[in-house]
Amino acid sequence: MSISLNELRSIFPIFNQQINGNPLVYLDNAATTQKPLQVIEAIQHYYEWDNANVHRGIHTLGSRATDAYEKARYKVARFLQASSVQEIIFTRGTTSGLNLIASGYGQAVCGIGDEIVISAMEHHSNLLPWQQVAQATGASLTYIPLQSDGTLAIQDVEKAITSRTKVVSMSHVSNVLGTVNPVKEIAAIAHKHGAVLVVDGAQSAPHIRVDVQDLDCDFYVFSGHKMCGPTGIGALYGKKDHLEQMHPIEFGGEMIDDVGLYESSWRELPWKFEAGTPNIAGAIGLGTAIDFLEEIGLEQIEAHDRYLTQYALQQMNEIDGITIIGPECERLGLITFTIDLIHPHDVATVLDTFGIAIRAGHHCCQPLMRHFEVSATARASFYLYNTENDVDRLIEALLQTQTFFKSS
Ligand code: C6P
């Protein structure tokens, strides 16, 4: 990174506090990330100076708000290397993006005898919408079998996708394993069979440079809050041909061309999918977060996150009684683990007394937890502002947690 980690951390006001008498070590970044001053100020600036509704008001504030909102869309298109801003729909986040694709595309193309292919690694947000499509259309849900370490083998992907497959939906990076799925190869296999590939980018967009044209995925969705942006905003990329054929799933103001008493027509892309007043401040905050990440450099962020994960993994592997969930390979940004005889919630509770925030639970991946025969795990996840000192404090606190439970 071109600026020092200390300088970088000083841009995040949240670190100017102590938690339970200790400096905050925030290792719950896969759940949500902290926000830099630029993002906080961009949202504040919008509300202080430019607040108005978009695409409506013929007044100065209305055009300023519209310009800022649409400029944010350009930034998202550039960030994902989409070929046009028409391919970028603002959503509430990954979950709402996946629901839009399932309801708007999946419901329309699937029928009895068709197949939707996913895996048991998926976050519930990339599983429940497809269950709903299968139940509503009579299509069947096919699971690519997981290997014992939780990863996918490409030959199993090849076997699972058939000429009956209409949709394949896959996380780019697993929020439990931290592994990167070969989505480019999976897109090629899906296309060979006439199916589309939907990529859940919730855990990839924050850490790696994404080029949707190079991946050749049909849809890609992500959440702003996992990459230094605000909550309640995210984006859906879809190839223009698919989006043009899709029917809107929400109806109301903003998305119409002409409204009659019994029939109406829709605006062109991308607005036909953005009914009602959008999250204008959120989109502006997301655009600023993208500027911030691009200024640091996605390659630098990926290298940093991989390094810290490896640095932590090496030390955790040496602690007796800690089991790392998932494959031995290098991971991107997170480590999921259990500690013998200590419930993950207790691990997280004790770590909090040291000012260390991690996540414990099923991480919205119950089928994957069952695959590993656990009901819950602990997870430490890293981002651009985390330091070796954060990892050292985590390791020290894990050792103390073990000592505490042994003695009690
Ligand atoms: N995972 C985690 O702690 P939303 O909530 O819509 O921003 O993102 C949903 C989602 C979808 N896919 C993946 C791979 C995800 O990791 C997430 C969010 C968080 O792991 C909260 S459960």
Short mmCIF file of C-alpha atoms and ligand atoms in Angstrom, two decimals:
data_model
loop_
_atom_site.label_atom_id
_atom_site.label_comp_id
_atom_site.label_asym_id
_atom_site.label_seq_id
_atom_site.Cartn_x
_atom_site.Cartn_y
_atom_site.Cartn_z
CA MET A 1 0.00 0.00 0.00
CA SER A 2 1.28 3.47 -0.80
CA ILE A 3 0.21 4.93 2.55
CA SER A 4 1.31 3.41 5.84
CA LEU A 5 -1.08 1.23 7.80
CA ASN A 6 -1.02 3.77 10.64
CA GLU A 7 -2.07 6.55 8.26
CA LEU A 8 -4.74 4.31 6.78
CA ARG A 9 -6.15 3.40 10.19
CA SER A 10 -6.31 7.06 11.16
CA ILE A 11 -8.90 7.55 8.37
CA PHE A 12 -11.28 5.19 10.20
CA PRO A 13 -12.77 7.04 13.19
CA ILE A 14 -14.05 3.82 14.78
CA PHE A 15 -10.52 2.90 15.83
CA ASN A 16 -10.34 5.97 18.11
CA GLN A 17 -11.93 4.06 20.97
CA GLN A 18 -11.29 1.37 23.50
CA ILE A 19 -13.51 -1.67 23.84
CA ASN A 20 -13.62 -3.14 27.34
CA GLY A 21 -10.50 -1.15 28.19
CA ASN A 22 -8.50 -2.32 25.16
CA PRO A 23 -7.82 -0.81 21.74
CA LEU A 24 -10.36 -2.24 19.28
CA VAL A 25 -9.21 -5.18 17.16
CA TYR A 26 -11.91 -5.56 14.53
CA LEU A 27 -11.81 -9.00 12.91
CA ASP A 28 -15.43 -9.30 11.80
CA ASN A 29 -14.92 -7.82 8.35
CA ALA A 30 -16.68 -10.58 6.44
CA ALA A 31 -19.86 -9.54 8.27
CA THR A 32 -19.35 -5.84 7.63
CA THR A 33 -16.39 -3.49 7.31
CA GLN A 34 -15.63 -0.17 8.96
CA LYS A 35 -16.13 3.12 7.14
CA PRO A 36 -13.42 5.66 6.27
CA LEU A 37 -13.97 9.39 6.84
CA GLN A 38 -14.41 10.01 3.10
CA VAL A 39 -17.48 7.78 3.01
CA ILE A 40 -18.98 9.23 6.18
CA GLU A 41 -18.36 12.77 4.88
CA ALA A 42 -19.80 12.03 1.43
CA ILE A 43 -23.07 10.89 3.01
CA GLN A 44 -23.09 13.89 5.34
CA HIS A 45 -22.33 16.25 2.45
CA TYR A 46 -25.26 14.89 0.45
CA TYR A 47 -27.69 15.43 3.33
CA GLU A 48 -26.24 18.85 4.20
CA TRP A 49 -26.00 20.28 0.69
CA ASP A 50 -27.63 18.25 -2.06
CA ASN A 51 -30.56 16.37 -0.51
CA ALA A 52 -33.40 15.97 -3.02
CA ASN A 53 -35.09 13.13 -4.82
CA VAL A 54 -33.51 11.83 -8.03
CA HIS A 55 -34.86 11.85 -11.60
CA ARG A 56 -37.80 14.04 -10.56
CA GLY A 57 -37.06 17.54 -9.34
CA ILE A 58 -36.45 20.20 -11.97
CA HIS A 59 -34.45 22.26 -9.54
CA THR A 60 -30.81 22.65 -8.61
CA LEU A 61 -30.81 20.24 -5.68
CA GLY A 62 -32.71 17.64 -7.74
CA SER A 63 -30.14 17.75 -10.52
CA ARG A 64 -27.21 17.69 -8.09
CA ALA A 65 -28.66 14.62 -6.34
CA THR A 66 -29.37 12.91 -9.68
CA ASP A 67 -25.86 13.65 -10.97
CA ALA A 68 -24.25 12.29 -7.81
CA TYR A 69 -26.44 9.16 -7.84
CA GLU A 70 -25.76 8.41 -11.52
CA LYS A 71 -22.05 9.17 -11.11
CA ALA A 72 -21.98 6.46 -8.44
CA ARG A 73 -23.43 4.04 -10.99
CA TYR A 74 -20.56 4.87 -13.38
CA LYS A 75 -18.10 4.11 -10.59
CA VAL A 76 -19.72 0.70 -9.96
CA ALA A 77 -19.65 -0.08 -13.71
CA ARG A 78 -15.95 0.83 -13.87
CA PHE A 79 -15.21 -1.10 -10.66
CA LEU A 80 -16.72 -4.30 -12.11
CA GLN A 81 -15.45 -3.56 -15.67
CA ALA A 82 -19.02 -3.78 -16.99
CA SER A 83 -19.42 -2.69 -20.60
CA SER A 84 -22.23 -0.23 -19.83
CA VAL A 85 -23.90 1.58 -16.93
CA GLN A 86 -27.16 0.10 -18.15
CA GLU A 87 -25.92 -3.21 -16.77
CA ILE A 88 -25.70 -1.87 -13.20
CA ILE A 89 -28.79 -1.93 -10.95
CA PHE A 90 -28.58 -0.50 -7.45
CA THR A 91 -29.95 -2.92 -4.85
CA ARG A 92 -30.09 -3.13 -1.06
CA GLY A 93 -27.16 -5.55 -1.17
CA THR A 94 -26.21 -9.08 -2.17
CA THR A 95 -29.37 -10.65 -0.74
CA SER A 96 -31.74 -8.37 -2.61
CA GLY A 97 -29.67 -8.74 -5.80
CA LEU A 98 -29.88 -12.53 -5.65
CA ASN A 99 -33.62 -12.36 -4.95
CA LEU A 100 -34.08 -10.07 -7.94
CA ILE A 101 -32.25 -12.51 -10.22
CA ALA A 102 -34.11 -15.53 -8.82
CA SER A 103 -37.54 -13.91 -9.12
CA GLY A 104 -36.94 -11.91 -12.30
CA TYR A 105 -34.82 -14.39 -14.28
CA GLY A 106 -35.06 -17.80 -12.56
CA GLN A 107 -38.85 -17.83 -12.30
CA ALA A 108 -39.15 -16.86 -15.97
CA VAL A 109 -36.77 -19.42 -17.47
CA CYS A 110 -37.27 -22.45 -15.19
CA GLY A 111 -39.98 -25.07 -15.52
CA ILE A 112 -40.68 -28.71 -14.76
CA GLY A 113 -37.67 -30.87 -15.66
CA ASP A 114 -35.20 -27.97 -15.54
CA GLU A 115 -32.34 -27.81 -13.09
CA ILE A 116 -30.84 -25.10 -10.93
CA VAL A 117 -27.29 -25.95 -9.87
CA ILE A 118 -25.79 -24.66 -6.62
CA SER A 119 -23.61 -26.09 -3.84
CA ALA A 120 -23.96 -26.67 -0.09
CA MET A 121 -21.21 -24.07 0.38
CA GLU A 122 -23.62 -21.27 -0.43
CA HIS A 123 -24.69 -18.54 1.96
CA HIS A 124 -28.44 -18.82 2.71
CA SER A 125 -28.96 -15.75 0.51
CA ASN A 126 -27.80 -17.78 -2.48
CA LEU A 127 -29.79 -20.85 -1.50
CA LEU A 128 -33.23 -19.83 -0.27
CA PRO A 129 -34.15 -17.76 -3.36
CA TRP A 130 -33.35 -20.81 -5.55
CA GLN A 131 -35.37 -23.12 -3.29
CA GLN A 132 -38.27 -20.73 -3.84
CA VAL A 133 -37.80 -20.80 -7.62
CA ALA A 134 -37.64 -24.61 -7.59
CA GLN A 135 -40.82 -24.83 -5.52
CA ALA A 136 -42.68 -22.32 -7.68
CA THR A 137 -41.65 -23.69 -11.08
CA GLY A 138 -41.18 -27.43 -10.55
CA ALA A 139 -37.50 -27.19 -11.48
CA SER A 140 -35.15 -29.28 -9.36
CA LEU A 141 -32.28 -28.04 -7.25
CA THR A 142 -29.05 -29.94 -7.97
CA TYR A 143 -26.16 -29.72 -5.51
CA ILE A 144 -22.59 -30.05 -6.73
CA PRO A 145 -21.11 -32.41 -4.12
CA LEU A 146 -18.49 -30.90 -1.84
CA GLN A 147 -15.17 -32.61 -1.25
CA SER A 148 -14.39 -33.50 2.35
CA ASP A 149 -12.48 -30.20 2.83
CA GLY A 150 -15.53 -28.25 1.62
CA THR A 151 -14.14 -27.28 -1.79
CA LEU A 152 -15.52 -28.03 -5.26
CA ALA A 153 -13.79 -30.29 -7.78
CA ILE A 154 -14.18 -29.07 -11.34
CA GLN A 155 -15.04 -32.59 -12.57
CA ASP A 156 -18.00 -32.61 -10.15
CA VAL A 157 -19.10 -29.24 -11.52
CA GLU A 158 -18.90 -30.70 -15.03
CA LYS A 159 -21.05 -33.68 -14.00
CA ALA A 160 -23.66 -31.56 -12.21
CA ILE A 161 -24.32 -29.14 -15.09
CA THR A 162 -26.37 -30.75 -17.87
CA SER A 163 -28.44 -29.72 -20.86
CA ARG A 164 -31.39 -29.38 -18.45
CA THR A 165 -29.55 -26.79 -16.34
CA LYS A 166 -30.95 -23.29 -16.67
CA VAL A 167 -29.09 -21.51 -13.87
CA VAL A 168 -25.85 -22.11 -11.96
CA SER A 169 -25.41 -19.89 -8.90
CA MET A 170 -22.15 -19.81 -7.00
CA SER A 171 -20.25 -17.76 -4.43
CA HIS A 172 -17.00 -16.32 -5.79
CA VAL A 173 -15.37 -16.48 -2.35
CA SER A 174 -16.85 -18.58 0.46
CA ASN A 175 -17.68 -16.63 3.63
CA VAL A 176 -16.78 -19.70 5.72
CA LEU A 177 -13.80 -21.22 3.91
CA GLY A 178 -12.29 -18.08 2.36
CA THR A 179 -11.58 -20.15 -0.76
CA VAL A 180 -11.93 -18.69 -4.25
CA ASN A 181 -14.19 -20.72 -6.53
CA PRO A 182 -13.14 -21.07 -10.20
CA VAL A 183 -16.09 -19.04 -11.48
CA LYS A 184 -14.52 -18.31 -14.87
CA GLU A 185 -14.23 -22.02 -15.59
CA ILE A 186 -17.72 -22.62 -14.20
CA ALA A 187 -19.11 -19.89 -16.49
CA ALA A 188 -17.60 -21.65 -19.50
CA ILE A 189 -19.12 -24.99 -18.45
CA ALA A 190 -22.53 -23.38 -17.81
CA HIS A 191 -22.49 -21.65 -21.19
CA LYS A 192 -21.55 -24.88 -22.99
CA HIS A 193 -24.90 -26.24 -21.76
CA GLY A 194 -26.88 -23.07 -22.46
CA ALA A 195 -27.17 -22.13 -18.76
CA VAL A 196 -26.33 -18.82 -17.09
CA LEU A 197 -23.89 -18.28 -14.21
CA VAL A 198 -24.87 -16.07 -11.27
CA VAL A 199 -21.93 -15.04 -9.08
CA ASP A 200 -22.40 -14.08 -5.43
CA GLY A 201 -19.61 -11.56 -5.05
CA ALA A 202 -20.29 -10.54 -1.43
CA GLN A 203 -16.86 -11.76 -0.33
CA SER A 204 -14.89 -11.18 -3.52
CA ALA A 205 -15.67 -7.56 -4.46
CA PRO A 206 -14.04 -6.25 -1.25
CA HIS A 207 -10.77 -8.15 -1.75
CA ILE A 208 -9.96 -8.78 -5.41
CA ARG A 209 -10.22 -6.93 -8.70
CA VAL A 210 -13.33 -8.19 -10.44
CA ASP A 211 -13.73 -8.09 -14.21
CA VAL A 212 -17.20 -9.36 -15.06
CA GLN A 213 -16.39 -9.41 -18.79
CA ASP A 214 -13.31 -11.52 -18.24
CA LEU A 215 -15.17 -13.88 -15.89
CA ASP A 216 -17.95 -13.94 -18.48
CA CYS A 217 -20.53 -14.39 -15.72
CA ASP A 218 -24.12 -13.49 -16.58
CA PHE A 219 -24.91 -11.85 -13.24
CA TYR A 220 -22.71 -10.65 -10.37
CA VAL A 221 -23.94 -9.14 -7.10
CA PHE A 222 -22.22 -7.52 -4.12
CA SER A 223 -22.89 -5.46 -0.97
CA GLY A 224 -21.43 -2.01 -0.32
CA HIS A 225 -21.11 -2.46 3.44
CA LYS A 226 -18.52 -5.24 3.09
CA MET A 227 -16.15 -2.92 1.20
CA CYS A 228 -16.07 0.26 3.29
CA GLY A 229 -19.40 1.53 1.97
CA PRO A 230 -22.68 2.09 3.80
CA THR A 231 -25.25 -0.56 4.68
CA GLY A 232 -28.44 -0.88 2.63
CA ILE A 233 -26.76 -0.45 -0.76
CA GLY A 234 -25.22 -2.85 -3.23
CA ALA A 235 -25.29 -3.54 -6.92
CA LEU A 236 -26.33 -6.14 -9.42
CA TYR A 237 -24.48 -6.52 -12.69
CA GLY A 238 -26.32 -8.36 -15.45
CA LYS A 239 -25.52 -8.84 -19.12
CA LYS A 240 -27.67 -6.36 -21.01
CA ASP A 241 -29.48 -9.04 -23.04
CA HIS A 242 -30.64 -10.82 -19.89
CA LEU A 243 -31.70 -7.63 -18.14
CA GLU A 244 -33.61 -6.47 -21.20
CA GLN A 245 -35.59 -9.70 -21.31
CA MET A 246 -36.28 -9.71 -17.57
CA HIS A 247 -39.52 -8.44 -16.17
CA PRO A 248 -39.30 -6.03 -13.22
CA ILE A 249 -40.24 -7.56 -9.86
CA GLU A 250 -41.08 -4.31 -8.07
CA PHE A 251 -43.52 -1.80 -9.45
CA GLY A 252 -44.22 1.84 -8.62
CA GLY A 253 -42.73 5.28 -9.09
CA GLU A 254 -39.52 5.89 -11.02
CA MET A 255 -39.53 2.69 -13.08
CA ILE A 256 -42.32 3.56 -15.53
CA ASP A 257 -42.40 4.95 -19.01
CA ASP A 258 -46.16 5.34 -19.35
CA VAL A 259 -48.96 4.35 -16.98
CA GLY A 260 -52.45 3.56 -18.18
CA LEU A 261 -55.44 2.44 -16.14
CA TYR A 262 -54.97 -1.22 -17.04
CA GLU A 263 -51.53 -1.49 -18.59
CA SER A 264 -48.22 0.28 -18.26
CA SER A 265 -44.77 0.27 -19.81
CA TRP A 266 -41.35 0.45 -18.20
CA ARG A 267 -38.38 2.75 -18.47
CA GLU A 268 -35.25 1.50 -20.16
CA LEU A 269 -32.37 -0.10 -18.28
CA PRO A 270 -31.27 0.22 -15.55
CA TRP A 271 -34.18 2.17 -14.08
CA LYS A 272 -36.91 -0.37 -14.80
CA PHE A 273 -35.49 -2.36 -11.85
CA GLU A 274 -35.31 0.59 -9.45
CA ALA A 275 -38.89 1.24 -8.34
CA GLY A 276 -39.44 3.94 -5.72
CA THR A 277 -37.05 6.43 -4.18
CA PRO A 278 -33.65 4.72 -4.10
CA ASN A 279 -30.98 4.80 -1.40
CA ILE A 280 -29.40 7.95 -2.82
CA ALA A 281 -27.04 8.65 0.08
CA GLY A 282 -26.05 4.97 0.11
CA ALA A 283 -25.18 4.98 -3.60
CA ILE A 284 -23.11 8.15 -3.15
CA GLY A 285 -21.34 6.57 -0.15
CA LEU A 286 -20.69 3.40 -2.17
CA GLY A 287 -19.20 5.43 -5.03
CA THR A 288 -16.87 7.13 -2.55
CA ALA A 289 -15.91 3.76 -1.04
CA ILE A 290 -15.03 2.52 -4.54
CA ASP A 291 -12.82 5.62 -5.11
CA PHE A 292 -11.14 4.90 -1.78
CA LEU A 293 -10.44 1.22 -2.57
CA GLU A 294 -9.22 2.03 -6.07
CA GLU A 295 -6.88 4.70 -4.73
CA ILE A 296 -5.28 2.09 -2.46
CA GLY A 297 -5.38 -0.50 -5.24
CA LEU A 298 -7.32 -3.77 -5.28
CA GLU A 299 -4.12 -5.71 -5.97
CA GLN A 300 -2.51 -4.20 -2.85
CA ILE A 301 -5.62 -4.95 -0.79
CA GLU A 302 -5.67 -8.58 -1.95
CA ALA A 303 -1.95 -9.03 -1.21
CA HIS A 304 -2.37 -7.50 2.26
CA ASP A 305 -5.44 -9.59 3.12
CA ARG A 306 -3.83 -12.81 1.88
CA TYR A 307 -0.64 -12.06 3.81
CA LEU A 308 -2.43 -11.37 7.11
CA THR A 309 -4.61 -14.47 6.71
CA GLN A 310 -1.53 -16.61 6.12
CA TYR A 311 0.29 -14.94 9.05
CA ALA A 312 -2.64 -15.80 11.35
CA LEU A 313 -3.13 -19.29 9.89
CA GLN A 314 0.49 -20.28 10.52
CA GLN A 315 0.21 -19.36 14.19
CA MET A 316 -3.24 -20.86 14.69
CA ASN A 317 -2.09 -24.14 13.12
CA GLU A 318 0.49 -24.41 15.87
CA ILE A 319 -2.00 -24.12 18.74
CA ASP A 320 -3.11 -27.48 20.14
CA GLY A 321 -6.87 -27.81 20.27
CA ILE A 322 -7.64 -25.40 17.41
CA THR A 323 -9.18 -26.94 14.29
CA ILE A 324 -9.23 -24.90 11.12
CA ILE A 325 -12.35 -25.51 9.04
CA GLY A 326 -11.76 -26.04 5.34
CA PRO A 327 -8.87 -26.85 3.06
CA GLU A 328 -5.16 -26.44 3.78
CA CYS A 329 -4.73 -24.05 0.87
CA GLU A 330 -4.20 -20.30 1.14
CA ARG A 331 -7.39 -18.35 1.81
CA LEU A 332 -8.62 -14.90 1.10
CA GLY A 333 -9.26 -12.79 4.15
CA LEU A 334 -10.77 -15.15 6.71
CA ILE A 335 -10.20 -18.14 8.96
CA THR A 336 -13.01 -20.24 10.39
CA PHE A 337 -12.15 -22.44 13.34
CA THR A 338 -13.26 -24.31 16.44
CA ILE A 339 -11.52 -24.81 19.76
CA ASP A 340 -11.83 -28.14 21.52
CA LEU A 341 -14.39 -28.14 24.34
CA ILE A 342 -15.20 -24.40 24.05
CA HIS A 343 -18.38 -23.26 22.31
CA PRO A 344 -17.66 -20.71 19.53
CA HIS A 345 -20.03 -18.22 21.21
CA ASP A 346 -17.94 -18.47 24.38
CA VAL A 347 -14.78 -17.89 22.34
CA ALA A 348 -16.29 -14.74 20.82
CA THR A 349 -17.54 -13.56 24.23
CA VAL A 350 -14.15 -13.96 25.89
CA LEU A 351 -12.36 -12.32 22.95
CA ASP A 352 -14.70 -9.35 23.28
CA THR A 353 -13.46 -8.80 26.83
CA PHE A 354 -10.03 -8.24 25.21
CA GLY A 355 -11.54 -5.75 22.74
CA ILE A 356 -11.40 -8.25 19.87
CA ALA A 357 -14.44 -8.62 17.60
CA ILE A 358 -14.89 -11.90 15.74
CA ARG A 359 -18.02 -13.70 14.55
CA ALA A 360 -19.38 -16.95 15.96
CA GLY A 361 -22.33 -18.99 14.72
CA HIS A 362 -23.33 -20.75 11.52
CA HIS A 363 -22.47 -17.74 9.34
CA CYS A 364 -25.74 -18.20 7.43
CA CYS A 365 -24.33 -21.44 6.01
CA GLN A 366 -26.16 -24.23 7.85
CA PRO A 367 -25.74 -26.86 5.09
CA LEU A 368 -21.98 -26.20 5.09
CA MET A 369 -21.87 -26.49 8.91
CA ARG A 370 -23.61 -29.89 8.56
CA HIS A 371 -21.01 -30.94 5.99
CA PHE A 372 -18.35 -30.35 8.66
CA GLU A 373 -20.59 -31.86 11.36
CA VAL A 374 -20.53 -28.75 13.52
CA SER A 375 -23.41 -26.51 14.54
CA ALA A 376 -21.32 -23.37 14.85
CA THR A 377 -17.77 -22.11 14.40
CA ALA A 378 -15.72 -19.02 15.20
CA ARG A 379 -14.42 -16.82 12.38
CA ALA A 380 -11.75 -14.13 12.21
CA SER A 381 -11.85 -12.03 9.04
CA PHE A 382 -9.34 -9.42 7.93
CA TYR A 383 -9.34 -6.28 5.87
CA LEU A 384 -7.08 -3.54 4.65
CA TYR A 385 -6.75 -1.77 8.01
CA ASN A 386 -5.83 -4.86 10.06
CA THR A 387 -2.25 -5.25 11.21
CA GLU A 388 0.14 -8.00 12.35
CA ASN A 389 -0.40 -6.60 15.83
CA ASP A 390 -4.14 -7.34 15.49
CA VAL A 391 -3.28 -10.95 14.63
CA ASP A 392 -0.78 -11.18 17.51
CA ARG A 393 -3.45 -9.95 19.91
CA LEU A 394 -5.91 -12.49 18.52
CA ILE A 395 -3.42 -15.34 19.02
CA GLU A 396 -2.58 -14.20 22.55
CA ALA A 397 -6.30 -13.91 23.40
CA LEU A 398 -7.04 -17.38 21.98
CA LEU A 399 -4.31 -18.87 24.18
CA GLN A 400 -5.71 -17.05 27.21
CA THR A 401 -9.21 -18.26 26.35
CA GLN A 402 -7.96 -21.85 26.36
CA THR A 403 -6.20 -21.32 29.68
CA PHE A 404 -9.30 -19.71 31.18
CA PHE A 405 -11.57 -22.61 30.18
CA LYS A 406 -9.04 -25.24 31.26
CA SER A 407 -8.86 -23.73 34.73
CA SER A 408 -12.60 -23.21 35.18
N1 C6P B 1 -22.32 -12.69 4.91
C1 C6P B 1 -21.17 -12.99 7.02
O1 C6P B 1 -20.92 -12.67 8.18
P1 C6P B 1 -25.93 -9.11 2.64
O2 C6P B 1 -26.39 -9.46 4.02
O3 C6P B 1 -27.09 -9.08 1.65
O4 C6P B 1 -25.07 -7.89 2.57
O5 C6P B 1 -24.94 -10.31 2.18
C2 C6P B 1 -25.40 -11.64 2.19
C3 C6P B 1 -24.28 -12.55 1.83
C4 C6P B 1 -24.35 -13.28 0.65
N2 C6P B 1 -23.33 -14.06 0.26
C5 C6P B 1 -22.21 -14.20 0.97
C6 C6P B 1 -21.11 -15.08 0.46
C7 C6P B 1 -22.08 -13.51 2.18
O6 C6P B 1 -20.97 -13.64 2.89
C8 C6P B 1 -23.14 -12.68 2.64
C9 C6P B 1 -23.07 -12.01 3.97
C10 C6P B 1 -22.12 -12.12 6.23
O7 C6P B 1 -20.65 -13.96 6.47
C11 C6P B 1 -23.39 -11.90 6.99
S1 C6P B 1 -24.33 -13.38 7.20
#
